[in-house]
């Protein structure tokens, strides 16, 4: 018999033959008052200073892992933070699904700049304690965080896993690295985190079914190496064996659904951080014009990421106005944390806040112009008071030309002397677009394209 007592509740259950048990307490009001949670069986364990609030998992690769210390304007918030707790999952791997996870709760703020700033703004907007479970690792692909049974949904992942399982050299190397405990070289560290599936096994699966409101996902850079398809690899670029940008969206949607199944929670909310501006292309075409709407750029990844919003209770946080043309690890993380925090307060706590920028509603053709109608706008304007930037239009030739754009009410009117019969438009569809279109809350308009081609 096991009994749990907390905040006036007391519930009991019987442990199974393996000593496993679970008790689900009734929902309770958020509270910043630290109280004791008492577990009684043959002995008694007291977990002290337990708060009740919103718990979120923050996961992804290096931009999620980036330290608070690396971002001064987020570091400055530390002294003003309250009622924020953190649990950082130790970075390791497992060749099979693990039962336990290594880490501990702390009353320190999360070490991640994005995770902390998200928690900070959520706590302020929601007036509720926030607990962050940080589980991220630099240069990891989405495949690293996928459970093995997703091979049943995706043939490419099935191939990847069959190759991995048959690779006894890598398996043995992983085992030897893990035996070193914490004494790992940087080369060993990179080798572990760039493998498929085994991060999920060690760093995500054991977290379920911890009661969480949702998961923030800031990942995708590893999957931008190719526009489409899984390339053939050799011993030098083995870590390129991941899905391409065009496939990523379908994988991401299935991944969200699979995680909800793992947590047995269809209401589990997901917030995907759109990849911000970056001026380099793919492995095949690394040097690009960061404003060119036809280059093999991160625009294709953002389009894939936006597919996730087709699912209920999924938000894609717009970062198209952020980023660095040369640095894959930009420092402008504060707006990301703020947008995440406000979005969570609105979508999961019911706060009345404007959290999204203008979103394409429809396109109207009118003589030699295209009229872009926007939803989610009280006021449509530009951040700098100049004409809107980042719009390109084309006709049947598919020769894209920059458009002259003008705000008219809640629409943008596009023209080009070079395009007499415009048919399609692309907005902010490039690696590092120069954009300025915002709403009254100064939130950026979402990127889009209306053509369906692959070029």
Coordinates of C-alpha atoms in Angstrom, one line a residue:
X1 CA 0.0 0.0 0.0
X2 CA 1.3 3.4 -1.0
X3 CA -0.3 6.7 0.2
X4 CA 0.3 10.2 -1.2
X5 CA -0.7 13.3 0.8
X6 CA -0.4 16.8 -0.6
X7 CA -2.4 20.1 -0.3
X8 CA -5.2 18.5 1.6
X9 CA -5.5 15.5 -0.6
X10 CA -4.7 11.9 0.4
X11 CA -4.9 9.0 -2.0
X12 CA -3.7 5.4 -1.9
X13 CA -2.9 2.5 -4.3
X14 CA -1.2 -0.9 -4.3
X15 CA 2.2 -1.2 -5.9
X16 CA 2.6 -4.1 -8.5
X17 CA 5.0 -7.0 -8.2
X18 CA 7.8 -4.8 -9.6
X19 CA 7.2 -2.1 -7.1
X20 CA 5.7 0.3 -9.7
X21 CA 2.7 2.4 -8.8
X22 CA 0.9 5.6 -9.9
X23 CA -1.5 8.0 -8.1
X24 CA -3.2 10.8 -9.9
X25 CA -4.2 13.7 -7.7
X26 CA -7.2 15.8 -8.4
X27 CA -6.7 19.1 -10.2
X28 CA -5.8 22.0 -7.8
X29 CA -5.3 25.7 -7.9
X30 CA -2.0 27.1 -8.9
X31 CA 0.0 28.1 -5.8
X32 CA 3.4 29.6 -5.2
X33 CA 3.3 28.3 -1.6
X34 CA 5.9 25.6 -1.1
X35 CA 4.3 22.6 0.6
X36 CA 5.3 19.1 1.5
X37 CA 4.3 16.1 -0.6
X38 CA 4.4 13.0 1.6
X39 CA 4.7 9.5 0.3
X40 CA 4.1 6.7 2.8
X41 CA 4.5 2.9 2.5
X42 CA 6.8 0.8 4.6
X43 CA 8.8 3.9 5.1
X44 CA 8.0 7.6 4.5
X45 CA 9.5 10.1 2.0
X46 CA 8.9 13.8 2.2
X47 CA 9.4 16.0 -0.8
X48 CA 9.5 19.6 0.4
X49 CA 8.8 23.0 -1.1
X50 CA 6.5 21.7 -3.9
X51 CA 4.7 24.4 -6.0
X52 CA 1.6 23.9 -8.2
X53 CA 1.7 25.5 -11.6
X54 CA 2.3 25.2 -15.3
X55 CA 4.9 22.6 -16.3
X56 CA 6.4 22.7 -19.8
X57 CA 9.1 20.6 -21.6
X58 CA 11.6 22.6 -23.6
X59 CA 13.4 20.6 -26.2
X60 CA 15.4 20.8 -29.4
X61 CA 19.0 21.5 -30.4
X62 CA 21.6 24.1 -29.8
X63 CA 19.4 27.2 -30.1
X64 CA 17.2 25.8 -27.3
X65 CA 20.3 24.8 -25.4
X66 CA 22.0 28.3 -25.7
X67 CA 22.8 29.5 -22.2
X68 CA 21.2 32.4 -20.4
X69 CA 24.8 33.7 -19.9
X70 CA 25.2 34.1 -23.6
X71 CA 22.2 36.5 -24.0
X72 CA 22.6 39.6 -21.8
X73 CA 19.1 41.0 -22.1
X74 CA 17.7 37.6 -20.8
X75 CA 20.4 37.3 -18.2
X76 CA 19.2 40.7 -16.8
X77 CA 15.8 39.1 -16.0
X78 CA 17.2 36.7 -13.5
X79 CA 17.0 39.0 -10.5
X80 CA 13.3 39.8 -11.3
X81 CA 12.2 36.1 -11.8
X82 CA 10.0 34.4 -9.2
X83 CA 8.2 31.1 -8.9
X84 CA 10.2 29.5 -11.7
X85 CA 11.7 26.0 -11.1
X86 CA 13.8 23.9 -13.5
X87 CA 14.7 20.3 -14.1
X88 CA 17.6 19.8 -16.6
X89 CA 17.8 16.3 -18.1
X90 CA 21.3 15.0 -18.3
X91 CA 22.5 14.7 -21.9
X92 CA 23.0 11.1 -22.6
X93 CA 21.6 8.3 -24.9
X94 CA 20.2 4.8 -24.5
X95 CA 20.1 2.0 -27.1
X96 CA 16.7 0.9 -25.7
X97 CA 13.9 2.9 -24.1
X98 CA 15.0 3.8 -20.6
X99 CA 12.7 3.8 -17.5
X100 CA 14.6 6.5 -15.5
X101 CA 15.9 9.9 -16.4
X102 CA 18.9 11.6 -14.7
X103 CA 18.5 15.1 -13.4
X104 CA 17.0 17.0 -10.5
X105 CA 14.6 19.8 -9.7
X106 CA 16.1 23.1 -8.8
X107 CA 14.7 26.5 -7.6
X108 CA 17.3 28.1 -10.0
X109 CA 15.9 29.4 -13.3
X110 CA 16.5 27.3 -16.4
X111 CA 19.9 27.5 -17.9
X112 CA 18.5 27.8 -21.4
X113 CA 17.9 31.4 -22.6
X114 CA 14.8 30.5 -24.6
X115 CA 13.4 28.3 -21.8
X116 CA 14.0 30.8 -19.1
X117 CA 12.6 33.8 -21.0
X118 CA 9.6 31.7 -22.0
X119 CA 9.0 30.8 -18.3
X120 CA 9.6 34.4 -17.2
X121 CA 6.9 35.9 -19.5
X122 CA 4.5 33.0 -18.9
X123 CA 4.8 33.5 -15.1
X124 CA 4.2 37.3 -15.5
X125 CA 1.3 37.0 -18.0
X126 CA -0.4 34.0 -16.3
X127 CA 0.4 34.9 -12.7
X128 CA 1.2 31.3 -12.1
X129 CA 4.4 29.3 -11.1
X130 CA 6.2 27.7 -14.0
X131 CA 8.3 24.6 -14.0
X132 CA 10.6 23.9 -17.0
X133 CA 11.8 20.4 -17.9
X134 CA 14.8 21.1 -20.1
X135 CA 15.7 18.3 -22.5
X136 CA 17.8 19.5 -25.4
X137 CA 21.1 18.8 -27.1
X138 CA 23.0 20.7 -29.8
X139 CA 23.0 19.5 -33.4
X140 CA 20.4 16.8 -32.8
X141 CA 17.9 16.0 -35.6
X142 CA 14.2 15.4 -35.2
X143 CA 15.1 11.7 -35.9
X144 CA 17.2 11.7 -32.7
X145 CA 14.0 12.4 -30.8
X146 CA 11.8 10.0 -32.6
X147 CA 10.6 6.7 -30.9
X148 CA 11.6 3.6 -32.9
X149 CA 8.0 2.6 -33.7
X150 CA 7.7 5.7 -36.0
X151 CA 9.5 3.4 -38.5
X152 CA 6.0 2.0 -39.2
X153 CA 4.9 5.5 -40.5
X154 CA 8.0 6.6 -42.4
X155 CA 10.0 4.3 -44.7
X156 CA 13.0 6.6 -44.7
X157 CA 13.2 6.3 -40.9
X158 CA 12.8 2.5 -41.1
X159 CA 15.8 2.4 -43.4
X160 CA 17.8 4.7 -41.1
X161 CA 17.0 2.5 -38.0
X162 CA 17.7 -0.8 -39.8
X163 CA 21.1 0.6 -40.9
X164 CA 21.8 1.9 -37.3
X165 CA 20.7 -1.4 -35.7
X166 CA 23.0 -3.3 -38.1
X167 CA 26.0 -1.0 -37.4
X168 CA 27.7 -3.0 -34.7
X169 CA 30.8 -0.7 -34.9
X170 CA 28.7 2.3 -33.9
X171 CA 26.8 0.3 -31.3
X172 CA 30.0 -0.8 -29.6
X173 CA 31.4 2.7 -29.7
X174 CA 28.3 4.1 -28.1
X175 CA 28.4 1.5 -25.4
X176 CA 32.1 2.3 -24.7
X177 CA 31.4 6.0 -24.6
X178 CA 28.6 5.5 -22.1
X179 CA 30.9 3.4 -19.9
X180 CA 33.1 6.5 -19.6
X181 CA 30.4 8.2 -17.5
X182 CA 31.0 12.0 -17.5
X183 CA 34.6 11.7 -18.9
X184 CA 33.5 12.2 -22.6
X185 CA 35.5 14.0 -25.3
X186 CA 33.8 16.5 -27.5
X187 CA 34.2 14.1 -30.4
X188 CA 32.3 11.4 -28.4
X189 CA 29.7 13.9 -27.4
X190 CA 29.0 14.8 -31.0
X191 CA 28.9 11.2 -32.1
X192 CA 26.2 10.4 -29.5
X193 CA 23.9 13.4 -30.1
X194 CA 23.8 13.0 -33.9
X195 CA 22.4 9.4 -33.8
X196 CA 18.8 8.6 -34.5
X197 CA 16.3 7.5 -31.8
X198 CA 18.6 7.1 -28.9
X199 CA 18.1 10.7 -27.5
X200 CA 14.4 9.9 -27.3
X201 CA 15.1 6.7 -25.5
X202 CA 17.2 8.3 -22.7
X203 CA 16.0 11.9 -22.5
X204 CA 12.4 12.0 -23.5
X205 CA 10.6 8.7 -23.1
X206 CA 11.3 8.5 -19.3
X207 CA 9.6 11.8 -18.8
X208 CA 6.2 10.5 -19.6
X209 CA 3.7 10.5 -18.0
X210 CA 4.9 13.5 -16.0
X211 CA 2.0 16.0 -16.0
X212 CA 2.9 18.8 -18.4
X213 CA 0.9 21.4 -20.1
X214 CA 2.9 21.2 -23.2
X215 CA 6.2 21.1 -25.1
X216 CA 8.2 23.9 -26.7
X217 CA 10.2 22.6 -29.7
X218 CA 13.1 24.7 -31.1
X219 CA 14.7 22.3 -33.6
X220 CA 15.2 22.0 -37.4
X221 CA 18.6 23.4 -38.2
X222 CA 20.0 19.8 -38.5
X223 CA 17.3 19.0 -41.0
X224 CA 18.0 21.9 -43.4
X225 CA 21.0 20.3 -45.1
X226 CA 18.9 19.2 -48.1
X227 CA 15.7 20.5 -49.7
X228 CA 14.3 17.0 -50.1
X229 CA 15.1 13.4 -49.5
X230 CA 17.6 11.5 -47.4
X231 CA 21.0 11.7 -49.1
X232 CA 23.5 8.9 -49.6
X233 CA 26.2 9.3 -47.0
X234 CA 29.7 8.1 -46.3
X235 CA 31.9 7.8 -43.2
X236 CA 32.6 11.6 -43.3
X237 CA 29.1 12.9 -43.5
X238 CA 27.1 10.0 -41.9
X239 CA 25.2 12.5 -39.7
X240 CA 23.5 13.9 -42.9
X241 CA 21.2 10.9 -42.9
X242 CA 18.1 12.9 -41.8
X243 CA 14.9 14.0 -43.6
X244 CA 15.0 16.9 -46.0
X245 CA 13.2 20.2 -45.4
X246 CA 10.2 19.3 -47.6
X247 CA 9.5 16.1 -45.7
X248 CA 10.1 17.6 -42.3
X249 CA 6.5 19.0 -41.9
X250 CA 4.8 15.6 -42.2
X251 CA 7.3 14.1 -39.9
X252 CA 6.8 16.9 -37.3
X253 CA 3.0 16.4 -37.4
X254 CA 3.3 12.7 -36.8
X255 CA 5.9 13.3 -34.1
X256 CA 3.5 15.6 -32.2
X257 CA 0.7 13.0 -32.4
X258 CA 3.1 10.3 -31.2
X259 CA 4.2 12.3 -28.2
X260 CA 0.6 13.0 -27.2
X261 CA 0.1 9.2 -27.4
X262 CA 3.1 8.7 -25.1
X263 CA 1.7 11.1 -22.6
X264 CA -1.8 9.8 -23.1
X265 CA -2.9 13.4 -23.4
X266 CA -4.6 14.7 -26.6
X267 CA -4.7 18.2 -25.0
X268 CA -0.9 18.4 -24.7
X269 CA 0.0 21.7 -26.3
X270 CA 2.9 22.1 -28.6
X271 CA 4.7 25.3 -29.6
X272 CA 7.1 25.1 -32.5
X273 CA 9.7 27.9 -32.8
X274 CA 10.0 28.8 -36.5
X275 CA 13.6 29.0 -37.7
X276 CA 14.6 32.6 -37.9
X277 CA 16.6 34.3 -40.7
X278 CA 19.8 32.8 -41.8
X279 CA 21.8 33.6 -45.0
X280 CA 23.3 30.2 -46.0
X281 CA 21.8 27.5 -48.1
X282 CA 21.9 23.7 -48.3
X283 CA 25.0 21.4 -48.6
X284 CA 24.5 21.4 -52.4
X285 CA 24.1 25.2 -52.7
X286 CA 25.6 26.9 -49.6
X287 CA 26.2 30.3 -51.0
X288 CA 22.9 32.0 -51.7
X289 CA 21.3 35.5 -51.9
X290 CA 19.6 35.7 -48.5
X291 CA 16.7 37.7 -50.1
X292 CA 16.2 35.5 -53.2
X293 CA 12.8 33.7 -53.0
X294 CA 14.0 30.9 -55.2
X295 CA 17.1 29.9 -53.4
X296 CA 17.5 26.7 -51.5
X297 CA 17.1 28.4 -48.2
X298 CA 15.5 27.9 -44.8
X299 CA 12.2 29.3 -46.3
X300 CA 11.4 25.7 -47.2
X301 CA 11.9 24.5 -43.6
X302 CA 9.6 27.3 -42.2
X303 CA 6.9 26.2 -44.7
X304 CA 7.3 22.7 -43.3
X305 CA 7.2 23.9 -39.7
X306 CA 4.0 25.8 -40.4
X307 CA 2.3 22.5 -41.4
X308 CA 2.3 21.6 -37.7
X309 CA -0.3 24.3 -37.1
X310 CA -2.8 22.3 -39.1
X311 CA -3.1 20.1 -35.9
X312 CA -5.2 21.3 -33.0
X313 CA -3.5 22.9 -30.1
X314 CA -0.3 23.6 -32.0
X315 CA 1.2 27.0 -32.4
X316 CA 4.2 28.0 -34.7
X317 CA 5.9 31.0 -33.2
X318 CA 6.9 33.5 -35.9
X319 CA 10.5 34.6 -35.9
X320 CA 10.8 35.9 -39.5
X321 CA 12.0 39.3 -38.3
X322 CA 14.8 37.8 -36.2
X323 CA 18.0 35.9 -36.8
X324 CA 21.5 36.6 -38.2
X325 CA 22.5 36.3 -41.8
X326 CA 25.8 34.7 -40.9
X327 CA 25.3 33.2 -37.4
X328 CA 23.3 30.0 -37.0
X329 CA 23.1 30.8 -33.3
X330 CA 21.6 34.3 -33.2
X331 CA 21.5 36.2 -29.9
X332 CA 18.1 37.8 -30.3
X333 CA 16.3 35.2 -28.2
X334 CA 14.4 37.6 -25.9
X335 CA 11.5 38.2 -28.4
X336 CA 11.2 34.4 -28.9
X337 CA 10.8 33.8 -25.2
X338 CA 8.3 36.6 -24.9
X339 CA 6.2 35.4 -27.9
X340 CA 6.3 31.9 -26.5
X341 CA 5.2 33.0 -23.0
X342 CA 2.4 35.2 -24.3
X343 CA 1.2 32.5 -26.6
X344 CA 1.1 29.9 -23.8
X345 CA -0.8 32.4 -21.6
X346 CA -3.4 33.0 -24.3
X347 CA -3.9 29.4 -25.6
X348 CA -3.6 27.4 -22.4
X349 CA -4.6 29.9 -19.7
X350 CA -7.2 31.9 -21.5
X351 CA -5.6 35.3 -21.2
X352 CA -6.8 37.9 -23.7
X353 CA -3.6 38.9 -25.4
X354 CA -2.6 39.5 -29.0
X355 CA 0.1 37.0 -29.7
X356 CA 0.2 36.5 -33.5
X357 CA 1.1 38.8 -36.4
X358 CA -0.9 39.2 -39.6
X359 CA -1.7 35.9 -41.3
X360 CA -2.6 35.5 -45.0
X361 CA -6.4 35.1 -45.5
X362 CA -6.7 35.3 -49.3
X363 CA -5.3 36.8 -52.4
X364 CA -7.4 38.8 -54.8
X365 CA -6.4 39.5 -58.4
X366 CA -7.3 42.9 -59.7
X367 CA -6.1 43.9 -63.2
X368 CA -2.3 44.3 -62.9
X369 CA -2.3 44.0 -59.1
X370 CA -2.5 41.4 -56.4
X371 CA -4.3 42.3 -53.2
X372 CA -3.2 40.4 -50.1
X373 CA -6.0 40.2 -47.5
X374 CA -4.9 39.6 -44.0
X375 CA -6.5 38.0 -41.0
X376 CA -5.6 38.6 -37.3
X377 CA -5.0 42.3 -37.8
X378 CA -6.4 45.3 -35.9
X379 CA -4.0 47.6 -37.7
X380 CA -1.8 46.8 -40.6
X381 CA 1.4 48.8 -40.8
X382 CA 5.1 48.7 -41.2
X383 CA 7.6 48.7 -38.3
X384 CA 9.6 51.5 -39.8
X385 CA 6.9 53.6 -41.5
X386 CA 8.2 52.7 -45.0
X387 CA 6.6 50.6 -47.7
X388 CA 6.2 46.9 -47.0
X389 CA 9.2 44.8 -47.9
X390 CA 9.8 41.2 -48.8
X391 CA 7.0 40.7 -51.4
X392 CA 7.8 39.0 -54.8
X393 CA 5.3 38.3 -57.5
X394 CA 5.3 36.4 -60.8
X395 CA 3.2 35.3 -63.8
X396 CA 3.1 32.1 -65.8
X397 CA 6.8 32.4 -66.5
X398 CA 7.6 31.9 -62.8
X399 CA 10.3 34.5 -63.1
X400 CA 10.0 36.2 -59.7
X401 CA 10.3 40.0 -59.4
X402 CA 10.2 42.2 -56.3
X403 CA 6.8 43.9 -55.9
X404 CA 6.1 47.5 -55.1
X405 CA 3.8 47.1 -52.0
X406 CA 1.4 49.5 -50.4
X407 CA -0.7 49.1 -47.2
X408 CA -4.4 49.8 -47.8
X409 CA -6.5 49.1 -44.8
X410 CA -6.1 45.5 -43.8
X411 CA -4.6 44.6 -47.2
X412 CA -1.4 45.0 -49.1
X413 CA -1.5 46.0 -52.8
X414 CA 1.3 44.5 -54.9
X415 CA 2.4 45.7 -58.4
X416 CA 5.4 45.4 -60.6
X417 CA 6.2 47.1 -63.9
X418 CA 7.8 43.8 -65.1
X419 CA 4.7 41.6 -64.3
X420 CA 1.6 42.6 -66.3
X421 CA -0.5 39.6 -65.3
X422 CA 0.6 38.6 -61.7
X423 CA -0.6 35.2 -60.6
X424 CA 1.5 34.2 -57.5
X425 CA 3.1 35.9 -54.5
X426 CA 5.8 34.9 -52.1
X427 CA 6.3 36.9 -48.9
X428 CA 9.4 36.6 -46.7
X429 CA 10.2 33.4 -48.5
X430 CA 13.9 33.5 -48.4
X431 CA 16.8 32.7 -46.1
X432 CA 17.1 36.1 -44.3
X433 CA 14.3 38.3 -45.7
X434 CA 14.2 42.0 -45.1
X435 CA 10.7 42.5 -43.7
X436 CA 8.8 45.2 -41.8
X437 CA 5.1 44.3 -42.0
X438 CA 3.4 44.1 -38.6
X439 CA 0.1 44.5 -36.8
X440 CA -0.8 46.9 -34.0
X441 CA 1.0 44.8 -31.5
X442 CA 4.2 45.1 -33.6
X443 CA 4.2 41.4 -34.3
X444 CA 5.5 40.3 -37.7
X445 CA 3.4 39.0 -40.6
X446 CA 3.8 35.3 -41.2
X447 CA 5.8 34.2 -44.4
X448 CA 3.9 32.4 -47.1
X449 CA 3.7 31.5 -50.8
X450 CA 0.7 31.0 -53.0
X451 CA 2.4 29.0 -55.8
X452 CA 2.6 25.2 -55.4
X453 CA 5.8 24.6 -57.3
X454 CA 9.0 23.1 -56.0
X455 CA 11.3 25.8 -57.4

